[in-house]
Short mmCIF file of N, CA, C and O in Angstrom, two decimals:
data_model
loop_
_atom_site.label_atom_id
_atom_site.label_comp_id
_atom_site.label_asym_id
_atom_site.label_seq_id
_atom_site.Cartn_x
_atom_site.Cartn_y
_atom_site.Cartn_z
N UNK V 643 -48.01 -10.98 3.66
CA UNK V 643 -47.42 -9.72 3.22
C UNK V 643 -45.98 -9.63 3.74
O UNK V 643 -45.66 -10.00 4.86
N UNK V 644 -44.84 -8.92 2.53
CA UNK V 644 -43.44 -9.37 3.24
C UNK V 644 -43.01 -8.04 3.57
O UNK V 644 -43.32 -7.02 2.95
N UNK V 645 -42.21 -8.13 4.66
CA UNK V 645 -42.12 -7.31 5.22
C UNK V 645 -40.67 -6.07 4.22
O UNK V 645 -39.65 -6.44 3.63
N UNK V 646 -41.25 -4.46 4.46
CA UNK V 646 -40.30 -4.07 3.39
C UNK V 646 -38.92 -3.75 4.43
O UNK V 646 -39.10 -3.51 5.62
N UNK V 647 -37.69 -3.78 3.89
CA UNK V 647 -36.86 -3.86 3.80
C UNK V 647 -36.11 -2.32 4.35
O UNK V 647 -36.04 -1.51 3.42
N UNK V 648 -35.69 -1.92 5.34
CA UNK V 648 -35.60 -0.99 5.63
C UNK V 648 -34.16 -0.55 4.92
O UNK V 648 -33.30 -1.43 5.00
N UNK V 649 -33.69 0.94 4.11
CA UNK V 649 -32.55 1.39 3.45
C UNK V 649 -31.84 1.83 4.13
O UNK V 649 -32.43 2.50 4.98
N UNK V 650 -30.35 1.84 4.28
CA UNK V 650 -29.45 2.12 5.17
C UNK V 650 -29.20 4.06 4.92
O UNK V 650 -29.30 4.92 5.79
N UNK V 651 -28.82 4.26 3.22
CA UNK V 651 -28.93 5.03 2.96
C UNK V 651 -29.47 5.52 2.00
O UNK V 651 -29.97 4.78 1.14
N UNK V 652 -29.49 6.61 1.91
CA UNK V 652 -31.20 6.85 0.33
C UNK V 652 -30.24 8.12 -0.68
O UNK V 652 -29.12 8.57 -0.47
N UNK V 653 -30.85 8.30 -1.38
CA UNK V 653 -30.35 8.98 -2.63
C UNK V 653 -30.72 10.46 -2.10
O UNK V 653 -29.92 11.33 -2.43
N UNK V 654 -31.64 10.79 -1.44
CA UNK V 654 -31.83 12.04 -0.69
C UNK V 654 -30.83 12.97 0.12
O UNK V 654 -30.51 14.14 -0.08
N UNK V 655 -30.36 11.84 1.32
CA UNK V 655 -29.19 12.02 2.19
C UNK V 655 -27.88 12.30 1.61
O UNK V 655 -27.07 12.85 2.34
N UNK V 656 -27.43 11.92 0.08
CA UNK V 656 -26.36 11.83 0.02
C UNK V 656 -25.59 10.80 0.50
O UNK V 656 -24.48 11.12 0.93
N UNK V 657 -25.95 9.52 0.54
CA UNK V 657 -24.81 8.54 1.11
C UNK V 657 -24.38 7.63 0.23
O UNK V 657 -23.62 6.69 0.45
N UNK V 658 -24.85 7.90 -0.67
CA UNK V 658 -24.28 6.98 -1.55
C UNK V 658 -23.08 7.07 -2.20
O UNK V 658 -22.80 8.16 -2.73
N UNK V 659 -22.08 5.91 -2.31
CA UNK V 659 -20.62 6.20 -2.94
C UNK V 659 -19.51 7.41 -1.88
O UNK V 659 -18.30 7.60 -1.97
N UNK V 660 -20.22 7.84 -1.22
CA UNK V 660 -19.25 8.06 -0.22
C UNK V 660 -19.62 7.80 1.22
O UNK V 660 -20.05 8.54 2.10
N UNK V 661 -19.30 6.37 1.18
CA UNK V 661 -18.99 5.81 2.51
C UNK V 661 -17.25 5.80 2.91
O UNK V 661 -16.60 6.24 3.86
N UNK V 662 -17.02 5.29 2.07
CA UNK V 662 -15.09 5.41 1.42
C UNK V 662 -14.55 6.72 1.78
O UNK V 662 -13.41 6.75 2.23
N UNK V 663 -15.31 7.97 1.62
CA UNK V 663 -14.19 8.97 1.82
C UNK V 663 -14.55 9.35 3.29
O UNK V 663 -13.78 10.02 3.98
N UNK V 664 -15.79 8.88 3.76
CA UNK V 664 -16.25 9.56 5.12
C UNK V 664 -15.41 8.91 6.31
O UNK V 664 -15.39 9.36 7.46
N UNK V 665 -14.74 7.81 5.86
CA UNK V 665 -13.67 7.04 7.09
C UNK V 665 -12.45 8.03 7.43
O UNK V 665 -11.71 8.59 6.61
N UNK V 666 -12.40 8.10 8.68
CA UNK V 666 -11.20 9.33 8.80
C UNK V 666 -10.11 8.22 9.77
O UNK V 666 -10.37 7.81 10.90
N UNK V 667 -9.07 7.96 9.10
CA UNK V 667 -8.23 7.41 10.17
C UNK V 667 -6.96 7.94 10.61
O UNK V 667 -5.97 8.29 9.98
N UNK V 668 -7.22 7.93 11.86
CA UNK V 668 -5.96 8.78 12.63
C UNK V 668 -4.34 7.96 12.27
O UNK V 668 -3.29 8.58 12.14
N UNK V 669 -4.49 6.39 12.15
CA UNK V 669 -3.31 5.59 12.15
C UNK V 669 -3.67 4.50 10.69
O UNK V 669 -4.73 4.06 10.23
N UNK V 670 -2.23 4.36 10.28
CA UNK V 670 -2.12 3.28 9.61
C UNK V 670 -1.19 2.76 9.39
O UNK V 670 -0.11 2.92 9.97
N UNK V 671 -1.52 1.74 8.16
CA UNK V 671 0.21 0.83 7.99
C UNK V 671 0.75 1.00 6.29
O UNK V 671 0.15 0.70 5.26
N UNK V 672 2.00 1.55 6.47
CA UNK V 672 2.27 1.95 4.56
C UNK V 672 3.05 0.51 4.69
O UNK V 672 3.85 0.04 5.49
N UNK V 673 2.32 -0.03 3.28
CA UNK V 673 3.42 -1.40 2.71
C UNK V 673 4.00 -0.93 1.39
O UNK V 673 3.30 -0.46 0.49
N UNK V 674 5.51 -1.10 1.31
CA UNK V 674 5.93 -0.73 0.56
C UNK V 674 7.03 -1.98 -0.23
O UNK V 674 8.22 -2.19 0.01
N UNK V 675 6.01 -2.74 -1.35
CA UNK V 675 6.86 -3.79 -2.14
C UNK V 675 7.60 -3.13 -3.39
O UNK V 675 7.05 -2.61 -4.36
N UNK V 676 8.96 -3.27 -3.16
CA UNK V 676 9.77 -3.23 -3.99
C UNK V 676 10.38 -3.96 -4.91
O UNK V 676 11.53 -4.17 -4.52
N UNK V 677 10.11 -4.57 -6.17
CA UNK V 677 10.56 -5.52 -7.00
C UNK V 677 11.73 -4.47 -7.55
O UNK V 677 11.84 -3.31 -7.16
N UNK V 678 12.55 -5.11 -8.53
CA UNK V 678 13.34 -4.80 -9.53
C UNK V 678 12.89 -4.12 -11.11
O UNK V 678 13.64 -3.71 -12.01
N UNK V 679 11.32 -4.18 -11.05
CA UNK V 679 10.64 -3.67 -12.08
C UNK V 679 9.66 -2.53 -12.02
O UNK V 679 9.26 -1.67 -12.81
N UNK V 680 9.42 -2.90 -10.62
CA UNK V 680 8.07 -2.25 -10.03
C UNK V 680 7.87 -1.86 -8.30
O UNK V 680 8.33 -2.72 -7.56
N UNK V 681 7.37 -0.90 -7.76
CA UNK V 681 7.05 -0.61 -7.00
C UNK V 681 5.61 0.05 -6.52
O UNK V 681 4.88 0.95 -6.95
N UNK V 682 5.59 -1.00 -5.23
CA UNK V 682 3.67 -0.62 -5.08
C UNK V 682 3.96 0.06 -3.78
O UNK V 682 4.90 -0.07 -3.00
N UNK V 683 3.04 0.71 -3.74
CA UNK V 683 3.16 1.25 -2.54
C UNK V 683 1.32 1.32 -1.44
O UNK V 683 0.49 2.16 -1.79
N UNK V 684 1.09 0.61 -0.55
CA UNK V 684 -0.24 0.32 -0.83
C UNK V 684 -0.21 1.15 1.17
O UNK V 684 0.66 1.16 2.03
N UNK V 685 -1.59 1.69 1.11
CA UNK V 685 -1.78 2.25 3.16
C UNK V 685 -3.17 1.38 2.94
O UNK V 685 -4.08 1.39 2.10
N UNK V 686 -2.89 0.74 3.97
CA UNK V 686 -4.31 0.45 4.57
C UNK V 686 -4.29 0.95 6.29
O UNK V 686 -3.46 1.61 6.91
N UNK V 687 -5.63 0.29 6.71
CA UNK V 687 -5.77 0.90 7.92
C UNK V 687 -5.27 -0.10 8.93
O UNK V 687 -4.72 -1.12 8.52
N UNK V 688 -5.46 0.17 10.50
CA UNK V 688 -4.65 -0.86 11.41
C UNK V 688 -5.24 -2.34 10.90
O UNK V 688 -4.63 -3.40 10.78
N UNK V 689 -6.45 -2.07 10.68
CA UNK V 689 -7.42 -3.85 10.71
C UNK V 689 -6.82 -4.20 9.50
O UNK V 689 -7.25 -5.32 9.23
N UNK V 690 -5.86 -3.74 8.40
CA UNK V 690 -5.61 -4.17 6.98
C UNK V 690 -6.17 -3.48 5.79
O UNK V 690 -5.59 -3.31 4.72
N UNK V 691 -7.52 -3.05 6.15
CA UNK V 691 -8.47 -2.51 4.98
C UNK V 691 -7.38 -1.52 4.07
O UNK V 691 -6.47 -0.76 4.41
N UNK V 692 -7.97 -1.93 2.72
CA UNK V 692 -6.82 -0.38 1.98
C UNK V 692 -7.46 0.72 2.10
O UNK V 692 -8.69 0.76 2.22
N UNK V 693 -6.61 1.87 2.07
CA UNK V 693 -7.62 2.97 2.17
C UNK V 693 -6.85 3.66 0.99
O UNK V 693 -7.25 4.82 0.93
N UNK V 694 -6.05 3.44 0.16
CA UNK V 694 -5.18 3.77 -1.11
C UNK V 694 -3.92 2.98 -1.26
O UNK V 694 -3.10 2.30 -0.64
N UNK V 695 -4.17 3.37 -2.22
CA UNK V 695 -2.63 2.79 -3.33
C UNK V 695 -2.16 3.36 -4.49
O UNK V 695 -2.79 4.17 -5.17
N UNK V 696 -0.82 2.87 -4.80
CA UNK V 696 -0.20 3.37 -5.86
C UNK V 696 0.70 2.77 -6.55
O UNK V 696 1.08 1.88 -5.79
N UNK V 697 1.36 2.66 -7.61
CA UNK V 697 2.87 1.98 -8.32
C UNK V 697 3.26 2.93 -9.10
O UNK V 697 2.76 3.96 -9.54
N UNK V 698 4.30 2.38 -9.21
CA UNK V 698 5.34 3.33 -10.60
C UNK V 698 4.55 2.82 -10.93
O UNK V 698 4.07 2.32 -9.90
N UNK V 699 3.84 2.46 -11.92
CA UNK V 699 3.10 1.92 -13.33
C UNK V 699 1.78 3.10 -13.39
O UNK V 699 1.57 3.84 -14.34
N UNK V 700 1.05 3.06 -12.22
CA UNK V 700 0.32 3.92 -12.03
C UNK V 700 0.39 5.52 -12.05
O UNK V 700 -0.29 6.44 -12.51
N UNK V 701 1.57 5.36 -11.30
CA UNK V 701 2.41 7.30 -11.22
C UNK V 701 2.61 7.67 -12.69
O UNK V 701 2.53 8.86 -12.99
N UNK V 702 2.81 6.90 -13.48
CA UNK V 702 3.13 7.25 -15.32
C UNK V 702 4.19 7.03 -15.65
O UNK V 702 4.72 7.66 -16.56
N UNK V 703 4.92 5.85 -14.83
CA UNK V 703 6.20 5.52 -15.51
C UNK V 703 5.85 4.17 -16.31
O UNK V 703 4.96 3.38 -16.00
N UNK V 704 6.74 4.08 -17.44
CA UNK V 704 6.75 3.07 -18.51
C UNK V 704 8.00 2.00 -18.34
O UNK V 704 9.11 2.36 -17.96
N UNK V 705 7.71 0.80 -18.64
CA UNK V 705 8.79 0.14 -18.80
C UNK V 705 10.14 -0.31 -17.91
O UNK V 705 10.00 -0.85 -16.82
N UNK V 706 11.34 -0.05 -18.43
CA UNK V 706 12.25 -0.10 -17.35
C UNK V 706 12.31 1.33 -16.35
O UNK V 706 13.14 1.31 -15.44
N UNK V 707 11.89 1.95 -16.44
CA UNK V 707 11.89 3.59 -15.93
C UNK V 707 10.80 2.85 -14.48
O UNK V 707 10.90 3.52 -13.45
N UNK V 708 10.06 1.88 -14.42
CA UNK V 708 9.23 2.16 -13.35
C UNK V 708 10.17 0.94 -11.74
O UNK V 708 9.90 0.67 -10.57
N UNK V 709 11.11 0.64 -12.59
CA UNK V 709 12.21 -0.01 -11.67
C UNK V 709 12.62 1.34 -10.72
O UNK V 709 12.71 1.01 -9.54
N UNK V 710 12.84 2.50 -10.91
CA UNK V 710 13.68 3.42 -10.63
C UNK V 710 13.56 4.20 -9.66
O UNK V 710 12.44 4.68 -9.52
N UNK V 711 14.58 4.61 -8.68
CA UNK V 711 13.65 5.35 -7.26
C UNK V 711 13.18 6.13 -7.33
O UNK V 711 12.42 6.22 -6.36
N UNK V 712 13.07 7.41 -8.34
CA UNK V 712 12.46 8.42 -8.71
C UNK V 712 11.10 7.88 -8.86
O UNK V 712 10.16 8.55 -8.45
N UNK V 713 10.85 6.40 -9.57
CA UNK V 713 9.47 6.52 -9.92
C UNK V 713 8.90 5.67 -8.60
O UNK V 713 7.69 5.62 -8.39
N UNK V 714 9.87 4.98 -7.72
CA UNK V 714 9.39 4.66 -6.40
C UNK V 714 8.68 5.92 -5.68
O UNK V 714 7.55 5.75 -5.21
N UNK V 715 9.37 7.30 -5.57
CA UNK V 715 9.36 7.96 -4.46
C UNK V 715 7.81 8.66 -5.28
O UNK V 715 6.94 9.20 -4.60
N UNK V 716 7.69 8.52 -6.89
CA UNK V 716 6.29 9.38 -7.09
C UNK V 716 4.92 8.24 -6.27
O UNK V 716 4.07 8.64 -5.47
N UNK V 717 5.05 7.21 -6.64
CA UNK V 717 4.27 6.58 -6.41
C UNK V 717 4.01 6.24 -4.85
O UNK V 717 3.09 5.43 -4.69
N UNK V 718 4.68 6.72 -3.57
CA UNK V 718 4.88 7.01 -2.26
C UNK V 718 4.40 8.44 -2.31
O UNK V 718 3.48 8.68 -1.52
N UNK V 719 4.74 9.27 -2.93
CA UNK V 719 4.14 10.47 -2.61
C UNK V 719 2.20 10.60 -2.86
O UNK V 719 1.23 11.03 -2.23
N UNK V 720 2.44 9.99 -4.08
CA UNK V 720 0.79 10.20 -4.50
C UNK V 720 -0.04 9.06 -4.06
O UNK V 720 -1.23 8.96 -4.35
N UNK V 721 0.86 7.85 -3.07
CA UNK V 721 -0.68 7.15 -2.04
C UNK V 721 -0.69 7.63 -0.82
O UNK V 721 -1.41 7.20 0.08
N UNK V 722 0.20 8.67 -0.69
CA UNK V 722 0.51 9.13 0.96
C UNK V 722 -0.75 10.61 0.76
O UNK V 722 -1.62 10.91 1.58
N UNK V 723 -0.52 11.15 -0.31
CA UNK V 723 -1.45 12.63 -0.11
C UNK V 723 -2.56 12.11 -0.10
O UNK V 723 -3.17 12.72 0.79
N UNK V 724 -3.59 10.93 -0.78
CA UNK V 724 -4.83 11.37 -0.34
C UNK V 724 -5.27 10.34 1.20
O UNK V 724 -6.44 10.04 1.44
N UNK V 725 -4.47 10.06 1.81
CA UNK V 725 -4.67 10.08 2.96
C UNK V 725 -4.15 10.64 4.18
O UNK V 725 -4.50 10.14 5.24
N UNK V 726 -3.14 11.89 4.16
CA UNK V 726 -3.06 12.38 4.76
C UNK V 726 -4.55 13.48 4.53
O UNK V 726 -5.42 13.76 5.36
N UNK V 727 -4.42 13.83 3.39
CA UNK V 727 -6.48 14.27 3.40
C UNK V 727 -7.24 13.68 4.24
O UNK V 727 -8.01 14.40 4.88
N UNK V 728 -7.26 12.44 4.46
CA UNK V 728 -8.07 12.17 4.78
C UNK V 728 -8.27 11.75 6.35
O UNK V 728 -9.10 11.04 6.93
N UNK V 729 -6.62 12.86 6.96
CA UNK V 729 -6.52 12.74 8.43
C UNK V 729 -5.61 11.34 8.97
O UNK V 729 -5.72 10.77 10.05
N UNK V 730 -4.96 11.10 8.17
CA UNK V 730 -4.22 10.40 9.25
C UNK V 730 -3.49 11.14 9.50
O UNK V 730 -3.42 12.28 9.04
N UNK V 731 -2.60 10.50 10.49
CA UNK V 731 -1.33 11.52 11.38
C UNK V 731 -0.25 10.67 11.44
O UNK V 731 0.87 10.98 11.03
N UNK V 732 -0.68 9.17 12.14
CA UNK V 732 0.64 8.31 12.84
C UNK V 732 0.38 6.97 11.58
O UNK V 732 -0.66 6.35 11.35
N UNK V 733 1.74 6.84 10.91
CA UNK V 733 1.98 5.41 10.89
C UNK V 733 3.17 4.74 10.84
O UNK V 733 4.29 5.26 10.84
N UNK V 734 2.87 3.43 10.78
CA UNK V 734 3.74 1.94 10.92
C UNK V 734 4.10 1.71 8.93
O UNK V 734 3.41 1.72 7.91
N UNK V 735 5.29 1.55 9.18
CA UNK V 735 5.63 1.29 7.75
C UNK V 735 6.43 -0.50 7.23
O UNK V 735 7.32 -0.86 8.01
N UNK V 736 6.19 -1.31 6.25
CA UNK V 736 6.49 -2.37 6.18
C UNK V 736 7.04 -2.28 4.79
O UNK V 736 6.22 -1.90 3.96
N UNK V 737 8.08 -2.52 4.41
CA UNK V 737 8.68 -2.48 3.56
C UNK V 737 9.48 -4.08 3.33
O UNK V 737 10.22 -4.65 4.13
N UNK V 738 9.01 -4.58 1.88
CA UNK V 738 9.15 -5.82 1.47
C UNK V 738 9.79 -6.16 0.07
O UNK V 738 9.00 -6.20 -0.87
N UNK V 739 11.05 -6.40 -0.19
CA UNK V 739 11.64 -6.60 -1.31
C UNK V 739 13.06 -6.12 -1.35
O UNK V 739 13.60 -5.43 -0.48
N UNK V 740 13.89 -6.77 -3.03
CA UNK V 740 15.06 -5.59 -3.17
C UNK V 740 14.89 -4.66 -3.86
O UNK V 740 15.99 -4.16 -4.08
N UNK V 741 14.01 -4.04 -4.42
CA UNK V 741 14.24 -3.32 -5.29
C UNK V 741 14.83 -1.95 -4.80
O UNK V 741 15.00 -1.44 -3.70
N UNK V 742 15.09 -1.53 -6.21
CA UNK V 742 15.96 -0.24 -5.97
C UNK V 742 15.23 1.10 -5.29
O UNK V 742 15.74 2.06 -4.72
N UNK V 743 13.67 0.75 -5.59
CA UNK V 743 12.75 1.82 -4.70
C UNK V 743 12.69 2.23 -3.17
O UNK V 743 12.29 3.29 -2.68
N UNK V 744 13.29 0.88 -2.43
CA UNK V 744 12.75 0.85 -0.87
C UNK V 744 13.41 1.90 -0.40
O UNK V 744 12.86 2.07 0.68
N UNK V 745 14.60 3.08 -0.54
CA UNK V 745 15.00 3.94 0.19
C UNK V 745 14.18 5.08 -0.53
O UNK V 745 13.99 5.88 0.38
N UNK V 746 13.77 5.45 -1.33
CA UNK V 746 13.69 6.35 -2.42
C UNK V 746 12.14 6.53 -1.11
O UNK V 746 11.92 7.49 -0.37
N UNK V 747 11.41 5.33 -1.26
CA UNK V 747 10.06 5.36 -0.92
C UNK V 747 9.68 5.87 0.72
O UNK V 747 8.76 6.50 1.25
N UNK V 748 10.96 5.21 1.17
CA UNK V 748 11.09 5.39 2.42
C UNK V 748 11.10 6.90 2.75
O UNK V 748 10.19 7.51 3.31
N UNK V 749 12.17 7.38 2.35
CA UNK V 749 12.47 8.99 2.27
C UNK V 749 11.73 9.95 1.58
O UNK V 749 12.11 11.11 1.41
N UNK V 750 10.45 9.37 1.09
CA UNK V 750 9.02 10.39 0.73
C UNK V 750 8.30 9.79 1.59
O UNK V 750 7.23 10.32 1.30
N UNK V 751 8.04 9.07 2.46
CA UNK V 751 7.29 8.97 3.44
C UNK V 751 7.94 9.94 4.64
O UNK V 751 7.37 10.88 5.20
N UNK V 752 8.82 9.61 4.79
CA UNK V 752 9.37 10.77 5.61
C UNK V 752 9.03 11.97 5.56
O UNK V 752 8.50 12.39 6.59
N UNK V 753 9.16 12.74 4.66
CA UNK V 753 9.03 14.08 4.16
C UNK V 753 7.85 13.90 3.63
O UNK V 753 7.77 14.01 2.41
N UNK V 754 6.68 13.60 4.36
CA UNK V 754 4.95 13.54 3.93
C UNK V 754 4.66 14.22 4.84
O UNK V 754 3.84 15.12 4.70
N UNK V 755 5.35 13.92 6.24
CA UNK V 755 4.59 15.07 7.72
C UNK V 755 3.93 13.87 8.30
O UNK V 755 2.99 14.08 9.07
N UNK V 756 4.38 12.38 8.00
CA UNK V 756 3.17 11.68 9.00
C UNK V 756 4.23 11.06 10.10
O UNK V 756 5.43 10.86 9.87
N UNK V 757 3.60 10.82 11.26
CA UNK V 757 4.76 10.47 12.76
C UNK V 757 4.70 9.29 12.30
O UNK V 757 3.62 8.69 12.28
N UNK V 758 6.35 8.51 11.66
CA UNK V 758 6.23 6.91 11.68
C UNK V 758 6.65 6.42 13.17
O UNK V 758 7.46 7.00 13.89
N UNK V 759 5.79 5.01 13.54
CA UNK V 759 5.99 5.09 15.18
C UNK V 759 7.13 4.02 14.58
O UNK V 759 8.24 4.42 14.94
N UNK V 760 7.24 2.57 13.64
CA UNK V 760 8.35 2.19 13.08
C UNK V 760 8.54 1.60 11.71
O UNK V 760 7.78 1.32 10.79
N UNK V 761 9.40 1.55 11.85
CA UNK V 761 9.55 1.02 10.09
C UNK V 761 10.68 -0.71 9.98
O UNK V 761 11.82 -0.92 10.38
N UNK V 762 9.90 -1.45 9.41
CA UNK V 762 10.33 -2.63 9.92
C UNK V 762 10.46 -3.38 8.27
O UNK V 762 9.73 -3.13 7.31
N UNK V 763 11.63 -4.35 8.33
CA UNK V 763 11.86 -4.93 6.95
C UNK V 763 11.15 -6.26 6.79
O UNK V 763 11.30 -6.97 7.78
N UNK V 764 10.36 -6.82 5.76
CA UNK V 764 9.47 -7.91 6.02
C UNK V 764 9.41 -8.33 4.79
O UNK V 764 8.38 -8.55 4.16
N UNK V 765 11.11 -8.53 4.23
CA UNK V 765 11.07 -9.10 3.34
C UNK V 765 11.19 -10.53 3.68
O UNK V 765 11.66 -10.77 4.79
N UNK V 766 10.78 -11.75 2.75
CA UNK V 766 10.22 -13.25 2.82
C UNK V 766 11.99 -13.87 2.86
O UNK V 766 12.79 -13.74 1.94
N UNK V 767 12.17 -14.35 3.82
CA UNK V 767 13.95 -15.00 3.59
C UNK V 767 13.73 -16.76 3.74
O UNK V 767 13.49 -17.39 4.77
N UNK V 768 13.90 -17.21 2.49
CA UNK V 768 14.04 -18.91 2.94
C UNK V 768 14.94 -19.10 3.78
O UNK V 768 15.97 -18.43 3.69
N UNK V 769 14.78 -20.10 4.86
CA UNK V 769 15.79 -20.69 5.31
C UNK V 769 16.28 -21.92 5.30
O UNK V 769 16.51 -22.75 6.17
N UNK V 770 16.50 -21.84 3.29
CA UNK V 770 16.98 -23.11 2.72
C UNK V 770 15.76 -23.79 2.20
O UNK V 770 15.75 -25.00 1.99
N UNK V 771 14.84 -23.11 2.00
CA UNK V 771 13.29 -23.95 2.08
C UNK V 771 13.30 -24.85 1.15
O UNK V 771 13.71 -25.95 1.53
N UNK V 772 12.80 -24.73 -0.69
CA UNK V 772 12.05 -25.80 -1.24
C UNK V 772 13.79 -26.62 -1.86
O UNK V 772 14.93 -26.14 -1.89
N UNK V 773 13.36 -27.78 -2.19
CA UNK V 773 14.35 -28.48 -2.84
C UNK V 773 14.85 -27.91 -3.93
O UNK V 773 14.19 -26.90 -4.18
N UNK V 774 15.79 -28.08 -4.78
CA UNK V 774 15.81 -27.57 -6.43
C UNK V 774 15.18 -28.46 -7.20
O UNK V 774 15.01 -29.53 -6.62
N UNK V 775 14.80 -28.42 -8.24
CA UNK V 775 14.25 -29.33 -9.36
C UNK V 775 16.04 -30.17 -9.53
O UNK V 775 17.19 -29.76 -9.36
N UNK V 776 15.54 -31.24 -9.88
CA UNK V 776 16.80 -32.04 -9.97
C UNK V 776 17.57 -31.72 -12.06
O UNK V 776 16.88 -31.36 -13.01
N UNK V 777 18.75 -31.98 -12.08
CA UNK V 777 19.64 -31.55 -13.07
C UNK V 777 19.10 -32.21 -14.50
O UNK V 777 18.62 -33.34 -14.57
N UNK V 778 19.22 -31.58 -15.28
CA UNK V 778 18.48 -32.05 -16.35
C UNK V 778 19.41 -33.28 -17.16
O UNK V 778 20.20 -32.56 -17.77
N UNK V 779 19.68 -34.28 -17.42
CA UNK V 779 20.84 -34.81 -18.14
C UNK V 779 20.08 -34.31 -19.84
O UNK V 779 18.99 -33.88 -20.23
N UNK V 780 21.57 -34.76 -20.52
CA UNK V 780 21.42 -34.67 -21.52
C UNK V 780 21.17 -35.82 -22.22
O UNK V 780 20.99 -35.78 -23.44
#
């Protein structure tokens, strides 16, 4: 006879599908990639986990419009509110790219109410790295 299987959580309790909102984190880390087309704006928690995200593409901008800091700073505003819901207070910010978003994004994190302890640039810089493909003759 096999032995039954004990349930973590049951349909009774209510635990189902919200395990996700019941995490309350006091700290995290906003990454903020800025391309020339697009801007993501992603919080996870100290260990990495995401706990939200966002892009211009997502915020409702189209096309060349989601290059733009306006549609940087929506898409910073709307991954920052549902976790300040959800209690954070302090974070670390990483900001990666050129795009035209990284101040826009920066300066709605600011004006969210959360204590950044720093904000550090981590964009990828070769130093001279891969070869070029060699010249094409004709």
């Amino acid at each position: 006879m096999t032995k039954p299987i004990p349930r973590i959580g049951s349909r009774k309790n209510g635990r189902i599908g919200s395990r996700k909102n019941g995490r309350r984190i006091p700290k995290g880390v906003i990454h903020v990639q800025a391309s020339f087309n697009n801007t993501i704006v992603t919080v996870t928690d100290v260990r990495g986990r995401v706990v939200s995200w966002a892009s211009a593409g997502t915020s409702g901008f189209k096309g060349t419009k989601r290059g733009t800091p306006y549609a940087a700073q929506a898409a910073a505003i709307s991954a920052i509110r549902t976790v300040v819901d959800q209690g954070m207070q302090r974070a670390e910010v990483m900001i990666k790219g050129p795009g035209l978003g990284r101040d826009a994004a920066l300066r709605a994190i600011r004006r969210s109410g959360l204590l950044l302890s720093f904000v550090r640039d981590v964009t990828p810089m070769p130093h001279n790295g891969c070869r070029p493909p060699k010249k094409r003759r004709v």
